[in-house]
Amino acid sequence: MSALWNWLFSKQVAPARVPTDTVIPLFRLDDTLANRSLAFDYTMQFEEVLDAEKLAGALWRLIERPGWRKLGARLRDKNALEYHIPTHYTPSRPPLVFTKSHHPCPLSQHPLHSRLPRSNNTLRSFDTTVPLREALELHGHPRYLADWLYADVPQLGLHVVNFEDATFVTLVWGHTLLDAMGRRVLLEAWVAVLEGREGDVPGFVGWDVDPLEGLGVEPGVEPGAGAGASPAVVSKSSVQEKEPGPTEAQPAIELEDFVLKDDLLTGWAKFRFIFNFLWEAIFHPSESTRTICIPALYFSKLRHKAFADLASAPPNLLTYNTKSPTTNTNPTPFLTDADILLAWTLRLLTTSNPTLHPNPLLTLNILNLRPLLSTPSPPHPPLLPPSPQHAYLHNCLGVAYTLFPRAGALLAQPLGHTAAQLRRDLVVQRTRAQVEAWQRLARRNVHLLFGSAGMGISAFSNWSRARLYEVDFRAAVVGGQGVGVEGDGMVVQDGGDGWNVESSSTTSWRKPARPILIRPDGTASKGFILRGSGNCIGVDHNGDVWITVMLRTEFARRLDKEIEALRGADWV
């Protein structure tokens, strides 16, 4: 009986702490509910046969470098998440979970082949609800937070599957470890070690001290001083002229209020929103994933339509391009491809979900804060050193919020108007003063949200700036496939905004080995629903745009039909 009782009610127990491990608390922006709830299998398909051992060896050597050792940490929960970092990595306590498999056949003869999305120059949706984990035989790799907490396994996993004419490389990690741009930096550094360019590996930023700890901390308050501290600070909305007293050391510092502070969800409204969220999770738990390929020509038409729509847009929606010398005297309305893509995706998701039409919609446009936080913005000093000499792999994400009073109105509103509204809100909220104001609110409010109780939420992350399709594993090609003449070679390096080609007398010329397909499979903890959200994987070598979206399973067929209708339409 006691054995049955223990089996039913016993709690999982983490392995005993290794005395020689270095223990470091996770940083504030890493240890969040969303990051705890999400893990990824990130799969890249290559047409070349890659050496699995060479890939794993280079990644092992990278993680052994100063600072980078943190990537091999074990994760523990002591009321807050902690990293337990081995002093030395050994075969018994490696820096990564490495597995591999081999199929002595062409990919076309394996069942996996039929499950892979392929572009055919038309707008298409693919059902990617079932992860590739089983098909790739991804056994022994963690999938949920508990899998890391209660085992002596490192944060990063690598699985390589070889066919006679293809290779699949999968990285596994929890979102507490890094974000999309951190993944890009990791891939770049991995390639550098693989090619013998260890000197190009950037210095690791953020070993045991969080450089972002001061973000959102009011002047005069030490980070971590607590809510009872009394800074010499006033809000912009309540500033009054006041002569400094004889004992005052310095005048009060004027702070900006967050632009959406009056829409902060609190009290009864927040309780109702949480109740609606839980109701949806309990009574409609099933979610489906769709991967959508937007051909280059189709997106070109979208871009043309969006800019044409700006001619009828209200002036208060428009953002003007004032940076270009040719437009400085006559600024023109400005949009990016990211704005247009998000506007189009929101319309697609709204069309597919009829229950959303009468309700407000809050859009969370996920931002990479690294460029902003590494740039001086008086009176705020930079918090991060400049890249690419230094690498901050941890989560460094912000949000630009857009509130739509009625989601259904998006279907009648011109595409360019929606894109312009998204661009305007991003420009307003993506300043250092606004990010500081947003983070001050986040420190005072758990699960910060803006809007109303009955709203829907759509979060979107655009990875296109990470240029993930440009990752080049040519140095791991088996048997020198694609090797050209000896002498000056071409190695790919990160020049800041993208990939630059530089000469190297130590590298033989090789044909690039870049992914032809990228498949991110996300796993969410039970009860953490992702419907209405998505991400842009990037732009492939044909110029096609790839996105993934999540939605309630019963609405997935609606999305497929909408894609079919858009594909057959003469206009977009």
mmCIF file of N, CA and C in Angstrom, residues 187-254:
data_model
loop_
_atom_site.group_PDB
_atom_site.id
_atom_site.type_symbol
_atom_site.label_atom_id
_atom_site.label_comp_id
_atom_site.label_asym_id
_atom_site.label_seq_id
_atom_site.Cartn_x
_atom_site.Cartn_y
_atom_site.Cartn_z
ATOM 1 N N LEU A 187 24.552 29.998 -33.962
ATOM 2 C CA LEU A 187 24.852 29.340 -35.228
ATOM 3 C C LEU A 187 26.103 29.928 -35.875
ATOM 4 N N GLU A 188 26.248 31.248 -35.833
ATOM 5 C CA GLU A 188 27.430 31.892 -36.405
ATOM 6 C C GLU A 188 28.701 31.425 -35.707
ATOM 7 N N ALA A 189 28.655 31.403 -34.375
ATOM 8 C CA ALA A 189 29.833 30.991 -33.610
ATOM 9 C C ALA A 189 30.152 29.522 -33.868
ATOM 10 N N TRP A 190 29.132 28.702 -33.987
ATOM 11 C CA TRP A 190 29.309 27.273 -34.287
ATOM 12 C C TRP A 190 30.022 27.106 -35.625
ATOM 13 N N VAL A 191 29.567 27.839 -36.645
ATOM 14 C CA VAL A 191 30.197 27.770 -37.962
ATOM 15 C C VAL A 191 31.649 28.237 -37.888
ATOM 16 N N ALA A 192 31.916 29.289 -37.115
ATOM 17 C CA ALA A 192 33.287 29.792 -36.985
ATOM 18 C C ALA A 192 34.217 28.716 -36.426
ATOM 19 N N VAL A 193 33.781 28.012 -35.388
ATOM 20 C CA VAL A 193 34.600 26.941 -34.811
ATOM 21 C C VAL A 193 34.735 25.796 -35.809
ATOM 22 N N LEU A 194 33.657 25.484 -36.502
ATOM 23 C CA LEU A 194 33.672 24.408 -37.497
ATOM 24 C C LEU A 194 34.705 24.689 -38.586
ATOM 25 N N GLU A 195 34.865 25.957 -38.947
ATOM 26 C CA GLU A 195 35.793 26.345 -40.013
ATOM 27 C C GLU A 195 37.189 26.670 -39.492
ATOM 28 N N GLY A 196 37.401 26.486 -38.185
ATOM 29 C CA GLY A 196 38.715 26.774 -37.632
ATOM 30 C C GLY A 196 38.977 28.244 -37.417
ATOM 31 N N ARG A 197 37.927 29.039 -37.322
ATOM 32 C CA ARG A 197 38.071 30.483 -37.114
ATOM 33 C C ARG A 197 37.707 30.846 -35.677
ATOM 34 N N GLU A 198 38.313 30.183 -34.712
ATOM 35 C CA GLU A 198 37.972 30.432 -33.314
ATOM 36 C C GLU A 198 38.135 31.898 -32.929
ATOM 37 N N GLY A 199 39.055 32.589 -33.599
ATOM 38 C CA GLY A 199 39.252 34.003 -33.301
ATOM 39 C C GLY A 199 38.068 34.871 -33.660
ATOM 40 N N ASP A 200 37.153 34.346 -34.481
ATOM 41 C CA ASP A 200 35.964 35.109 -34.862
ATOM 42 C C ASP A 200 34.787 34.884 -33.921
ATOM 43 N N VAL A 201 34.947 33.992 -32.950
ATOM 44 C CA VAL A 201 33.871 33.767 -31.979
ATOM 45 C C VAL A 201 33.782 34.991 -31.070
ATOM 46 N N PRO A 202 32.621 35.624 -30.984
ATOM 47 C CA PRO A 202 32.509 36.830 -30.150
ATOM 48 C C PRO A 202 32.606 36.516 -28.671
ATOM 49 N N GLY A 203 32.988 37.529 -27.898
ATOM 50 C CA GLY A 203 33.023 37.367 -26.456
ATOM 51 C C GLY A 203 31.626 37.198 -25.893
ATOM 52 N N PHE A 204 31.487 36.319 -24.924
ATOM 53 C CA PHE A 204 30.186 36.000 -24.331
ATOM 54 C C PHE A 204 29.837 37.058 -23.282
ATOM 55 N N VAL A 205 28.679 37.659 -23.425
ATOM 56 C CA VAL A 205 28.226 38.709 -22.506
ATOM 57 C C VAL A 205 27.177 38.128 -21.559
ATOM 58 N N GLY A 206 27.343 38.354 -20.263
ATOM 59 C CA GLY A 206 26.333 37.928 -19.304
ATOM 60 C C GLY A 206 26.605 36.579 -18.702
ATOM 61 N N TRP A 207 27.751 36.420 -18.059
ATOM 62 C CA TRP A 207 28.073 35.158 -17.387
ATOM 63 C C TRP A 207 27.298 35.039 -16.080
ATOM 64 N N ASP A 208 27.642 35.855 -15.093
ATOM 65 C CA ASP A 208 26.954 35.769 -13.801
ATOM 66 C C ASP A 208 26.308 37.081 -13.381
ATOM 67 N N VAL A 209 26.481 38.132 -14.183
ATOM 68 C CA VAL A 209 25.867 39.427 -13.895
ATOM 69 C C VAL A 209 24.977 39.800 -15.072
ATOM 70 N N ASP A 210 23.727 40.105 -14.782
ATOM 71 C CA ASP A 210 22.760 40.439 -15.826
ATOM 72 C C ASP A 210 22.973 41.878 -16.272
ATOM 73 N N PRO A 211 23.439 42.120 -17.493
ATOM 74 C CA PRO A 211 23.638 43.501 -17.939
ATOM 75 C C PRO A 211 22.339 44.275 -18.101
ATOM 76 N N LEU A 212 21.203 43.570 -18.138
ATOM 77 C CA LEU A 212 19.906 44.233 -18.293
ATOM 78 C C LEU A 212 19.188 44.417 -16.965
ATOM 79 N N GLU A 213 19.864 44.151 -15.857
ATOM 80 C CA GLU A 213 19.212 44.257 -14.558
ATOM 81 C C GLU A 213 18.739 45.679 -14.284
ATOM 82 N N GLY A 214 19.401 46.661 -14.859
ATOM 83 C CA GLY A 214 18.996 48.043 -14.637
ATOM 84 C C GLY A 214 17.867 48.513 -15.531
ATOM 85 N N LEU A 215 17.418 47.681 -16.468
ATOM 86 C CA LEU A 215 16.344 48.074 -17.374
ATOM 87 C C LEU A 215 15.035 48.217 -16.607
ATOM 88 N N GLY A 216 14.418 49.379 -16.692
ATOM 89 C CA GLY A 216 13.158 49.617 -16.005
ATOM 90 C C GLY A 216 13.296 49.937 -14.537
ATOM 91 N N VAL A 217 14.523 50.108 -14.046
ATOM 92 C CA VAL A 217 14.742 50.495 -12.653
ATOM 93 C C VAL A 217 14.757 52.016 -12.579
ATOM 94 N N GLU A 218 13.991 52.560 -11.658
ATOM 95 C CA GLU A 218 13.899 54.009 -11.552
ATOM 96 C C GLU A 218 15.214 54.600 -11.057
ATOM 97 N N PRO A 219 15.614 55.751 -11.574
ATOM 98 C CA PRO A 219 16.860 56.382 -11.137
ATOM 99 C C PRO A 219 16.876 56.580 -9.628
ATOM 100 N N GLY A 220 17.998 56.300 -9.023
ATOM 101 C CA GLY A 220 18.133 56.435 -7.576
ATOM 102 C C GLY A 220 17.844 55.158 -6.828
ATOM 103 N N VAL A 221 17.361 54.127 -7.541
ATOM 104 C CA VAL A 221 17.080 52.836 -6.912
ATOM 105 C C VAL A 221 18.055 51.809 -7.461
ATOM 106 N N GLU A 222 18.752 51.132 -6.595
ATOM 107 C CA GLU A 222 19.652 50.071 -7.027
ATOM 108 C C GLU A 222 18.827 48.896 -7.547
ATOM 109 N N PRO A 223 19.262 48.260 -8.637
ATOM 110 C CA PRO A 223 18.555 47.064 -9.108
ATOM 111 C C PRO A 223 18.396 46.046 -7.994
ATOM 112 N N GLY A 224 17.149 45.580 -7.822
ATOM 113 C CA GLY A 224 16.871 44.605 -6.770
ATOM 114 C C GLY A 224 16.643 45.219 -5.415
ATOM 115 N N ALA A 225 16.529 46.584 -5.337
ATOM 116 C CA ALA A 225 16.364 47.222 -4.033
ATOM 117 C C ALA A 225 14.981 47.012 -3.458
ATOM 118 N N GLY A 226 14.022 46.625 -4.313
ATOM 119 C CA GLY A 226 12.683 46.338 -3.806
ATOM 120 C C GLY A 226 11.741 47.505 -4.002
ATOM 121 N N ALA A 227 10.453 47.235 -3.761
ATOM 122 C CA ALA A 227 9.428 48.234 -4.024
ATOM 123 C C ALA A 227 9.402 49.344 -3.004
ATOM 124 N N GLY A 228 10.043 49.158 -1.871
ATOM 125 C CA GLY A 228 9.980 50.172 -0.827
ATOM 126 C C GLY A 228 10.966 51.302 -0.995
ATOM 127 N N ALA A 229 11.831 51.224 -2.015
ATOM 128 C CA ALA A 229 12.828 52.273 -2.197
ATOM 129 C C ALA A 229 12.162 53.557 -2.645
ATOM 130 N N SER A 230 12.816 54.670 -2.385
ATOM 131 C CA SER A 230 12.241 55.985 -2.684
ATOM 132 C C SER A 230 13.166 56.759 -3.605
ATOM 133 N N PRO A 231 13.002 56.625 -4.912
ATOM 134 C CA PRO A 231 13.864 57.339 -5.829
ATOM 135 C C PRO A 231 13.451 58.793 -5.959
ATOM 136 N N ALA A 232 14.403 59.613 -6.376
ATOM 137 C CA ALA A 232 14.092 61.006 -6.685
ATOM 138 C C ALA A 232 13.625 61.053 -8.124
ATOM 139 N N VAL A 233 12.367 60.707 -8.355
ATOM 140 C CA VAL A 233 11.862 60.577 -9.702
ATOM 141 C C VAL A 233 10.397 60.996 -9.741
ATOM 142 N N VAL A 234 9.991 61.607 -10.853
ATOM 143 C CA VAL A 234 8.595 61.972 -11.038
ATOM 144 C C VAL A 234 8.147 61.508 -12.404
ATOM 145 N N SER A 235 6.858 61.266 -12.535
ATOM 146 C CA SER A 235 6.287 60.867 -13.804
ATOM 147 C C SER A 235 6.041 62.091 -14.663
ATOM 148 N N LYS A 236 6.150 61.912 -15.978
ATOM 149 C CA LYS A 236 5.959 63.022 -16.892
ATOM 150 C C LYS A 236 4.566 63.608 -16.777
ATOM 151 N N SER A 237 3.594 62.769 -16.476
ATOM 152 C CA SER A 237 2.217 63.244 -16.408
ATOM 153 C C SER A 237 1.950 64.063 -15.155
ATOM 154 N N SER A 238 2.848 64.004 -14.163
ATOM 155 C CA SER A 238 2.588 64.719 -12.916
ATOM 156 C C SER A 238 3.705 65.686 -12.555
ATOM 157 N N VAL A 239 4.558 66.028 -13.540
ATOM 158 C CA VAL A 239 5.686 66.895 -13.233
ATOM 159 C C VAL A 239 5.208 68.314 -12.924
ATOM 160 N N GLN A 240 5.775 68.936 -11.905
ATOM 161 C CA GLN A 240 5.462 70.305 -11.530
ATOM 162 C C GLN A 240 6.761 71.040 -11.258
ATOM 163 N N GLU A 241 6.763 72.351 -11.570
ATOM 164 C CA GLU A 241 7.948 73.136 -11.275
ATOM 165 C C GLU A 241 8.126 73.240 -9.770
ATOM 166 N N LYS A 242 9.376 73.068 -9.347
ATOM 167 C CA LYS A 242 9.653 73.047 -7.920
ATOM 168 C C LYS A 242 11.093 73.461 -7.702
ATOM 169 N N GLU A 243 11.309 74.398 -6.812
ATOM 170 C CA GLU A 243 12.669 74.804 -6.485
ATOM 171 C C GLU A 243 13.331 73.723 -5.645
ATOM 172 N N PRO A 244 14.562 73.329 -5.988
ATOM 173 C CA PRO A 244 15.233 72.327 -5.161
ATOM 174 C C PRO A 244 15.490 72.846 -3.767
ATOM 175 N N GLY A 245 15.254 72.008 -2.775
ATOM 176 C CA GLY A 245 15.514 72.380 -1.388
ATOM 177 C C GLY A 245 16.996 72.390 -1.096
ATOM 178 N N PRO A 246 17.382 73.015 -0.015
ATOM 179 C CA PRO A 246 18.810 73.129 0.296
ATOM 180 C C PRO A 246 19.485 71.796 0.563
ATOM 181 N N THR A 247 18.696 70.765 0.922
ATOM 182 C CA THR A 247 19.323 69.478 1.247
ATOM 183 C C THR A 247 19.255 68.488 0.091
ATOM 184 N N GLU A 248 18.617 68.898 -1.030
ATOM 185 C CA GLU A 248 18.479 67.988 -2.149
ATOM 186 C C GLU A 248 19.789 67.880 -2.916
ATOM 187 N N ALA A 249 20.240 66.653 -3.161
ATOM 188 C CA ALA A 249 21.505 66.452 -3.849
ATOM 189 C C ALA A 249 21.376 66.689 -5.349
ATOM 190 N N GLN A 250 20.195 66.387 -5.907
ATOM 191 C CA GLN A 250 20.009 66.549 -7.341
ATOM 192 C C GLN A 250 18.524 66.733 -7.624
ATOM 193 N N PRO A 251 18.206 67.375 -8.752
ATOM 194 C CA PRO A 251 16.800 67.567 -9.091
ATOM 195 C C PRO A 251 16.164 66.250 -9.513
ATOM 196 N N ALA A 252 14.831 66.220 -9.424
ATOM 197 C CA ALA A 252 14.107 65.031 -9.862
ATOM 198 C C ALA A 252 14.316 64.817 -11.352
ATOM 199 N N ILE A 253 14.333 63.562 -11.755
ATOM 200 C CA ILE A 253 14.517 63.206 -13.155
ATOM 201 C C ILE A 253 13.150 62.947 -13.768
ATOM 202 N N GLU A 254 12.883 63.587 -14.870
ATOM 203 C CA GLU A 254 11.591 63.425 -15.530
ATOM 204 C C GLU A 254 11.572 62.125 -16.333
#
